[in-house]
Short mmCIF file of C-alpha atoms in Angstrom, two decimals:
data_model
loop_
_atom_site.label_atom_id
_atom_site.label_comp_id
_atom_site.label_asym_id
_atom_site.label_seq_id
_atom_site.Cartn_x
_atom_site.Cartn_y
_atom_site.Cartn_z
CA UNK A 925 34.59 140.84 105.43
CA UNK A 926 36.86 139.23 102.77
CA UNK A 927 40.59 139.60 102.53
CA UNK A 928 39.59 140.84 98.48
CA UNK A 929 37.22 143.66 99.95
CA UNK A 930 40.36 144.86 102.76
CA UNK A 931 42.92 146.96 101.28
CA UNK A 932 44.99 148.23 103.65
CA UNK A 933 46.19 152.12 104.32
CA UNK A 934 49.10 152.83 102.71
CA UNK A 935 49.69 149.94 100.70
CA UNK A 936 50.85 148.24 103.50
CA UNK A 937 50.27 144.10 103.59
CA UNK A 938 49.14 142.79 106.99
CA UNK A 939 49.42 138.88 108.23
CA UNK A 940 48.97 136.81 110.90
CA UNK A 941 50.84 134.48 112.58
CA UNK A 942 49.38 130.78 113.27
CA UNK A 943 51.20 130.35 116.15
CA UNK A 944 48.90 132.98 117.70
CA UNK A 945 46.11 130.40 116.68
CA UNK A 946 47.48 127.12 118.66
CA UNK A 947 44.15 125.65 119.71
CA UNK A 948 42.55 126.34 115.72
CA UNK A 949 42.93 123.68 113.32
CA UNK A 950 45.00 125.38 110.44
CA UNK A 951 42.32 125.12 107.76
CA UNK A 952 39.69 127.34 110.55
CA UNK A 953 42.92 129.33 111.46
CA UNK A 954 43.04 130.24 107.86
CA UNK A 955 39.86 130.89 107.36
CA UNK A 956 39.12 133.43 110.23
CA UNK A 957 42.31 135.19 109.05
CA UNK A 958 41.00 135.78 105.98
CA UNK A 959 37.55 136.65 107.07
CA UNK A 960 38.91 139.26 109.84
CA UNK A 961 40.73 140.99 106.37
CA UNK A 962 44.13 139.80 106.66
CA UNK A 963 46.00 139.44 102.92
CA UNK A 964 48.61 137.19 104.37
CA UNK A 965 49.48 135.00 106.92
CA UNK A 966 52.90 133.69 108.73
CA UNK A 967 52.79 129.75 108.76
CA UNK A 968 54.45 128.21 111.65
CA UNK A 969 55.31 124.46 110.76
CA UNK A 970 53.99 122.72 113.91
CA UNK A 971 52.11 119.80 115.17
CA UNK A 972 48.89 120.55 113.92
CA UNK A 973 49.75 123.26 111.71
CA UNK A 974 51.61 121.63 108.93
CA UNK A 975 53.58 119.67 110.34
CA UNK A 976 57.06 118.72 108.01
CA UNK A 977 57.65 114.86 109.63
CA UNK A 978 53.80 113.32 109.08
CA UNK A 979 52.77 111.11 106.43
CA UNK A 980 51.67 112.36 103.34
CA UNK A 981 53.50 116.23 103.29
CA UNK A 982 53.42 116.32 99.77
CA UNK A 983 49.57 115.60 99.80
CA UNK A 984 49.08 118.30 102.31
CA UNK A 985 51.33 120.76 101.37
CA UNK A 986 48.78 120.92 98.13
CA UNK A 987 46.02 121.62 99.74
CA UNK A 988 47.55 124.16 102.00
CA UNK A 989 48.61 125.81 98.63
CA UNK A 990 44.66 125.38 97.30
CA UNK A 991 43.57 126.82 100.13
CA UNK A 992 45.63 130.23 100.64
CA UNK A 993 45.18 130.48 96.68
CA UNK A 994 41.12 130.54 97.43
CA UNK A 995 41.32 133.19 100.20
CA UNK A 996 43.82 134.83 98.59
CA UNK A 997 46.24 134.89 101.14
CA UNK A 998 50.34 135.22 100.98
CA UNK A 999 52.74 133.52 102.61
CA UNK A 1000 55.36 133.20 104.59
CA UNK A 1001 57.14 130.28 106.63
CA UNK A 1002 58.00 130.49 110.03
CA UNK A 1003 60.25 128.09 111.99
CA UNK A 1004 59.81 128.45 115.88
CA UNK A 1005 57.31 125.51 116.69
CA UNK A 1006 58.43 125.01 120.64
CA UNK A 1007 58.00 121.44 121.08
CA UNK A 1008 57.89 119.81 117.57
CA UNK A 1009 61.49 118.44 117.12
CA UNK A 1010 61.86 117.27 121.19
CA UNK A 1011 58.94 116.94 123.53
CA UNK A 1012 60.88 117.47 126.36
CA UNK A 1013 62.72 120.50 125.23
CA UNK A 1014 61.46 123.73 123.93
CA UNK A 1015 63.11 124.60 120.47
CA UNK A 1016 65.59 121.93 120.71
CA UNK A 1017 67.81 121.11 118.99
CA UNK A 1018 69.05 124.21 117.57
CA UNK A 1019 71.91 124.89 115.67
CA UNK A 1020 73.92 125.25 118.49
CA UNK A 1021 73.77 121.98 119.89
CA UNK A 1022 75.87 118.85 119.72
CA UNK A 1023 73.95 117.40 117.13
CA UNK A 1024 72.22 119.89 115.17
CA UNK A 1025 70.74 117.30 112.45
CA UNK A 1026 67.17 117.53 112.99
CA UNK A 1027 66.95 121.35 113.05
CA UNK A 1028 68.45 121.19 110.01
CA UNK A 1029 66.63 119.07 108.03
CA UNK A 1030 63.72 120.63 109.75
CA UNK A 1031 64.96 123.98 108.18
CA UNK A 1032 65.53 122.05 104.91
CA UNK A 1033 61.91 120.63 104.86
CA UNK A 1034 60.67 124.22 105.84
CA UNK A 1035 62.85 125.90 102.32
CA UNK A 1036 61.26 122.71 100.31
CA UNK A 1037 58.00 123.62 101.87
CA UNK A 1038 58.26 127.19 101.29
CA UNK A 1039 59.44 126.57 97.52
CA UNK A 1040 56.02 124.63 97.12
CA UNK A 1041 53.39 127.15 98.62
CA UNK A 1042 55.60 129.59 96.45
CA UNK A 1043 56.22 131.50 100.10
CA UNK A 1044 57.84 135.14 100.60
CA UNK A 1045 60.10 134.20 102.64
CA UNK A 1046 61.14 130.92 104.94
CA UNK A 1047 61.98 132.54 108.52
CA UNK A 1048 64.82 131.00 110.91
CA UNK A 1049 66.81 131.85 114.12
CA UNK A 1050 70.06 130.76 115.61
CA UNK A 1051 68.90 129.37 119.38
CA UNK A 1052 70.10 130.17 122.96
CA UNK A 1053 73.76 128.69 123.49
CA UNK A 1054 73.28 126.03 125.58
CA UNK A 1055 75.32 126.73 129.18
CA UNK A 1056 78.18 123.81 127.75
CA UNK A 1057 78.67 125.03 124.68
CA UNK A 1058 81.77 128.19 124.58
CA UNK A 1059 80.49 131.23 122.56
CA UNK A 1060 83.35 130.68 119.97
CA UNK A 1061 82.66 127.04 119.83
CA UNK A 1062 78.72 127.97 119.38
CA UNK A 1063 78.95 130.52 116.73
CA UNK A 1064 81.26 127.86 114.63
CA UNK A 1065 78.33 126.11 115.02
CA UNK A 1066 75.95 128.55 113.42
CA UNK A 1067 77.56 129.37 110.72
CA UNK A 1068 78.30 125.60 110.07
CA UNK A 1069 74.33 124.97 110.35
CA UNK A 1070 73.51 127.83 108.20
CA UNK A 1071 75.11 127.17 105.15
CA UNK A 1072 73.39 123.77 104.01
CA UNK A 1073 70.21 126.09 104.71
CA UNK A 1074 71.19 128.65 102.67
CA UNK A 1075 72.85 126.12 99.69
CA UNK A 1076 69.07 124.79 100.15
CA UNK A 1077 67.61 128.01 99.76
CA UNK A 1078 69.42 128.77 97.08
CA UNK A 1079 69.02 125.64 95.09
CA UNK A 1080 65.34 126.04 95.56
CA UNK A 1081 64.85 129.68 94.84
CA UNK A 1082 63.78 130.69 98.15
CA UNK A 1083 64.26 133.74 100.53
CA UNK A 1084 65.29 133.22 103.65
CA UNK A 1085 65.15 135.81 106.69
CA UNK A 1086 67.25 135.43 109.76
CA UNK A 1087 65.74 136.68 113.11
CA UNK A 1088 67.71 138.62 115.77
CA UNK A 1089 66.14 136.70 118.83
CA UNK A 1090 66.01 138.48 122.28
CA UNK A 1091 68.34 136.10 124.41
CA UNK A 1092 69.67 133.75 121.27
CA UNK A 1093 72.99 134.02 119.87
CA UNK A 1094 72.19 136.44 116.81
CA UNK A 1095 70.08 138.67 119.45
CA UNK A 1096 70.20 141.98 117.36
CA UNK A 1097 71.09 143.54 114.02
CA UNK A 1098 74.64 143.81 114.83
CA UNK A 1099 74.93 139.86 115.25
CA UNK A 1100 72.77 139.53 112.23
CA UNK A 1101 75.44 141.62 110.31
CA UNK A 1102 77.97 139.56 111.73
CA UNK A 1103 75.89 136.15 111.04
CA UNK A 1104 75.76 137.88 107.06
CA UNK A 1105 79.36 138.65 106.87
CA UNK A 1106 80.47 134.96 107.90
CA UNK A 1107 78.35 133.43 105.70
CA UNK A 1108 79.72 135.64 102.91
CA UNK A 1109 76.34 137.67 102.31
CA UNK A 1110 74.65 135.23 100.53
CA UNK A 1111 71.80 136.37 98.04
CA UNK A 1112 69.17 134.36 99.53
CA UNK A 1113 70.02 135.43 103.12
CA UNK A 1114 67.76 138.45 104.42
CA UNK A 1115 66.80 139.10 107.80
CA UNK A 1116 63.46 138.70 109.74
CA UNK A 1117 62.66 142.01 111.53
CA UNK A 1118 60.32 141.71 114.47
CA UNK A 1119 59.44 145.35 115.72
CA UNK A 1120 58.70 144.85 119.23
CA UNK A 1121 62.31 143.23 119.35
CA UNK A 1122 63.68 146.32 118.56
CA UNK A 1123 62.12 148.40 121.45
CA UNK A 1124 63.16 145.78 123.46
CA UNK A 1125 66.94 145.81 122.99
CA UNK A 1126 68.39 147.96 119.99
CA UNK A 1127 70.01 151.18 120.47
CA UNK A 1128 68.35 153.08 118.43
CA UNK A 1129 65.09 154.29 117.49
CA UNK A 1130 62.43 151.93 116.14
CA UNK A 1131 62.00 153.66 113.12
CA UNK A 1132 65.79 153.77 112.52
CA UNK A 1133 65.76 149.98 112.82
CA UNK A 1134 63.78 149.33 109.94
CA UNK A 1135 65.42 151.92 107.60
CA UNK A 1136 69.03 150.28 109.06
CA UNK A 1137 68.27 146.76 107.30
CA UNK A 1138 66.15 147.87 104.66
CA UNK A 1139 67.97 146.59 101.67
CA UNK A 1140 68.05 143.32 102.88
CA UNK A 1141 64.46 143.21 104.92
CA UNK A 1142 62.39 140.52 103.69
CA UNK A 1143 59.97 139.55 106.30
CA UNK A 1144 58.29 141.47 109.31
CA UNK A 1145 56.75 140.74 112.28
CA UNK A 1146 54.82 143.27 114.51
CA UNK A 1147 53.81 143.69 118.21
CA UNK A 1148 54.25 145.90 120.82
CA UNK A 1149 56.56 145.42 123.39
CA UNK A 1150 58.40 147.43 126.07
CA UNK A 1151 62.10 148.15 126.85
CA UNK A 1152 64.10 145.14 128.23
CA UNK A 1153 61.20 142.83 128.28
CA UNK A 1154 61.15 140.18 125.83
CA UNK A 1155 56.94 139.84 126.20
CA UNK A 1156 55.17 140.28 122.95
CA UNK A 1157 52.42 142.66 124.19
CA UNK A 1158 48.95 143.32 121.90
CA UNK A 1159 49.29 146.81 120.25
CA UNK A 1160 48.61 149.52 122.87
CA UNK A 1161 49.70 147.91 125.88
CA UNK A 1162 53.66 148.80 125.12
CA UNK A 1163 55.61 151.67 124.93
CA UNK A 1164 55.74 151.32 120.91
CA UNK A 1165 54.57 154.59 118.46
CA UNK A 1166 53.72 152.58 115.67
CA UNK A 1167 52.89 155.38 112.98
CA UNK A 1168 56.56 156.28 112.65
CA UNK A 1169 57.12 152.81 111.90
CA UNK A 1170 54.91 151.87 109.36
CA UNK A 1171 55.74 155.19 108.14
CA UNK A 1172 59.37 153.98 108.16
CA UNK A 1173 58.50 150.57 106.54
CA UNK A 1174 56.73 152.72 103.65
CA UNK A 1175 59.35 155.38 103.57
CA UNK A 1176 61.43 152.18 102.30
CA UNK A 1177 59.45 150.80 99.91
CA UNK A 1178 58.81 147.26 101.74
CA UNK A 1179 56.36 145.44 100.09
CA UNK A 1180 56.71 142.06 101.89
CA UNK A 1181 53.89 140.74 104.95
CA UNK A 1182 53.61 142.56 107.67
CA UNK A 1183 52.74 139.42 110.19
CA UNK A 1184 51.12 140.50 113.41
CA UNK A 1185 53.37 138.32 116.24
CA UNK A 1186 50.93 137.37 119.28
CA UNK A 1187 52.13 133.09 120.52
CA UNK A 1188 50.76 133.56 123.77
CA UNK A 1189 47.21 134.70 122.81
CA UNK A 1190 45.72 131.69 121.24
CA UNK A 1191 43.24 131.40 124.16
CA UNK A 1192 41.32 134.93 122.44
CA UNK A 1193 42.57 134.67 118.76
CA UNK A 1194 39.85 135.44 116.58
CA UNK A 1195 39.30 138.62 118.98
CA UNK A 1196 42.55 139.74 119.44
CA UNK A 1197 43.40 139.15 115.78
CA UNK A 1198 40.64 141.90 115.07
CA UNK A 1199 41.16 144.48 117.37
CA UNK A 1200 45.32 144.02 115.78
CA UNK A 1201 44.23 144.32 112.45
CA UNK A 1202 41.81 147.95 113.43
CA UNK A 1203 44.66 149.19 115.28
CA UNK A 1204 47.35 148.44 112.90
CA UNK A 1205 45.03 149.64 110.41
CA UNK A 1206 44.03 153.30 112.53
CA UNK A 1207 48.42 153.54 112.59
CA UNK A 1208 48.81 153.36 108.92
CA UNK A 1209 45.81 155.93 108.00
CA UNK A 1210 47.30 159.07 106.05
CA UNK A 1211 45.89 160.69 109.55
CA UNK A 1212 48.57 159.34 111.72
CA UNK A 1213 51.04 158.94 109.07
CA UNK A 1214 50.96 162.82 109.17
CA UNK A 1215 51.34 162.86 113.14
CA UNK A 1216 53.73 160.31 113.00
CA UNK A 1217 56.69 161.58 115.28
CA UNK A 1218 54.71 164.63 116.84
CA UNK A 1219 54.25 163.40 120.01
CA UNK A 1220 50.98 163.10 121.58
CA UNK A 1221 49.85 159.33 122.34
CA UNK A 1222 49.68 156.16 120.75
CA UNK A 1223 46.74 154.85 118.24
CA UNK A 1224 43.64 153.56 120.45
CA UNK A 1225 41.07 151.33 119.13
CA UNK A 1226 38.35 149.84 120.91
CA UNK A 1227 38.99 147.20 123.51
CA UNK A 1228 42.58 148.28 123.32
CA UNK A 1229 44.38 150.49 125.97
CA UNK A 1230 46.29 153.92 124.45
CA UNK A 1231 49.30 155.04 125.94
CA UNK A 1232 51.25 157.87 125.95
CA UNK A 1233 53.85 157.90 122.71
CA UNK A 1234 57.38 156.63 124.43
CA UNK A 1235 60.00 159.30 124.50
CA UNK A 1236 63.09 159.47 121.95
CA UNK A 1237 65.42 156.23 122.59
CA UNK A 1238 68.60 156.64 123.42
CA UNK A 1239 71.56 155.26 121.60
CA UNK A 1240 72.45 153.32 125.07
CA UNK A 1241 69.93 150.67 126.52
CA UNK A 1242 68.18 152.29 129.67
CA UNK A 1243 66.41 149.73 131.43
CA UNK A 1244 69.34 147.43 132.95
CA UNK A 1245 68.01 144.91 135.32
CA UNK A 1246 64.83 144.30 133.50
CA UNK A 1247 63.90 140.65 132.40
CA UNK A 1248 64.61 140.62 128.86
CA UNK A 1249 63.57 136.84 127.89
CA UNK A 1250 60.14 135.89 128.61
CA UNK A 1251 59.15 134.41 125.62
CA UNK A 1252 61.85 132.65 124.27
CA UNK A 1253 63.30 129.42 125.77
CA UNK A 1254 66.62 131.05 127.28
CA UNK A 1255 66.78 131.52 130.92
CA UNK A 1256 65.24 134.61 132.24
CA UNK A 1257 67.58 136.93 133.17
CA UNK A 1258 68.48 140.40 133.61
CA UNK A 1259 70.13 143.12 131.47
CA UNK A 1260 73.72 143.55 132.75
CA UNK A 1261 74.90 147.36 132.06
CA UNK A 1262 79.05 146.28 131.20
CA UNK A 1263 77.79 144.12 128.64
CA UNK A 1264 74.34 145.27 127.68
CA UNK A 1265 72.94 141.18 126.80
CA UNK A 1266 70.71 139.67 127.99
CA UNK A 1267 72.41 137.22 130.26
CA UNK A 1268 70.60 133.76 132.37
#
């Protein structure tokens, strides 16, 4: 199967991330994306996927560019390599640190990158605060970092989408708005809205997440996940309803990549990318877009598990004590009920 020969229900526009295909070379990662029916992919700059600091960029940024044109895939850019800027720390430096230099040139590399390959959107985050660094003094930080991004962005024509990070400084949409407002709401400045972050930590329903930041939603990321748990879990094996949400992300005309969000299952990708892509696929049918919200239980696909539909969120997190950063590089830590974060 051929991305040209995979529409997808509901005019919907499904990716895949590379950094769910670690042990691929990108050119096979590419390839198999494609194949599986995928019309985009999310490009993590790493080591062996792109990587912005080796020799000759400008000659492989080109044939990246040939490539995705010949499979017919879109683009977008995502930021989060663990180990490529220090091999001794994950996702250091940030912006947040005492010398946030590298990340940003790294950031700058990934907007001239992204302005090459002609990219959707050029993804970012703000970091954990390191333990030394006072919140005030850190978020003087960010926005200090962020602006030579966004001048680069802007300068280059190029969207950029801020993530609200389980555990980071911007952890949510309410720090995002905050992040926005400092900055002075920039034009090129969207935000990057991973779904299972939501059910982990927002106070409100998934679907109302997505129609919340939908005038300035640029780039999406999807997985299942469950409440308080920063794990990105393969679709099923969470407490996610997904029709409602790509209901949602229809409902508000979205038209960007939808970028399946799986780091941790590199060791399976070519199988796990396909039984994403049939689920995601079996959610977005006019079938369970007219369900969507009834109840019942999740969609099941083969080799996947169903489970029953989660019940109505809250507006107030429910699940204090849970771990709530597994896969990001803060501190694992619980969810402390007087200040609802997720704290080391």
């Amino acid at each position: 199967m051929t991305a040209a020969g995979s529409a997808n229900p509901g005019g919907l526009r499904f990716g895949y991330g590379t950094n769910g295909f670690a042990n691929h070379r990108l050119d096979d990662a590419l390839a198999v994306i494609a194949d599986l029916g995928y019309t985009g992919v999310a490009l993590t700059l790493d080591h062996d996927h792109l990587d912005p600091f080796a020799p000759g960029l400008a000659r492989r940024v080109d044939a990246v560019g040939r490539r995705l044109a010949d499979l017919g895939l879109g683009l977008v850019i995502e930021t989060g390599a663990r180990y490529l800027l220090d091999p001794w720390h994950k996702h250091a430096p940030t912006l947040l640190h005492d010398d946030p230099a590298l990340r940003i040139e790294f950031l700058r590399r990934a907007v001239a990158i992204g302005a090459d390959l002609d990219a959707e959107a050029v993804s970012f985050w703000a970091g954990v605060r390191p333990e030394s660094v006072p919140p005030t003094v850190a978020w003087d930080r960010l926005v200090a970092g962020c602006a030579p991004v966004v001048a680069a962005a802007d300068a280059a024509g190029v969207t950029l989408g801020f993530e609200p990070e389980p555990g980071m400084l911007v952890e949510d949409i309410a720090d995002w708005q905050r992040l926005y407002a400092a900055l002075g709401a920039p034009p090129p400045l969207g935000i990057t809205l991973d779904i299972g972050h939501c059910r982990c930590l927002e106070p409100i329903p998934v679907p109302d997440c997505v129609r919340a930041v939908a005038a300035h939603l640029v780039n999406v990321q999807i997985d299942d996940m469950r409440r308080g748990v920063h794990e990105h879990l393969e679709f099923g094996t969470g407490e996610i309803d997904f029709p409602p949400v790509l209901a949602a992300l229809r409902e508000v005309g979205y038209r960007g990549l939808v970028a399946v969000e799986l780091p941790r299952h590199s060791h399976a990708a070519p199988s796990v990318a396909a039984r994403s892509l049939d689920f995601l696929r079996a959610a977005a049918s006019p079938a369970a877009a007219s369900t969507a919200g009834a109840g019942g239980t999740t969609v099941g696909v083969a080799g996947m598990v169903a489970v029953p539909a989660p019940a109505p969120q809250a507006t107030e997190h429910t699940s204090v004590g849970a771990l709530c950063s597994a896969s990001t590089d803060a501190t694992p830590g619980v969810r402390y009920p007087d200040s609802d974060r997720c704290v080391g």
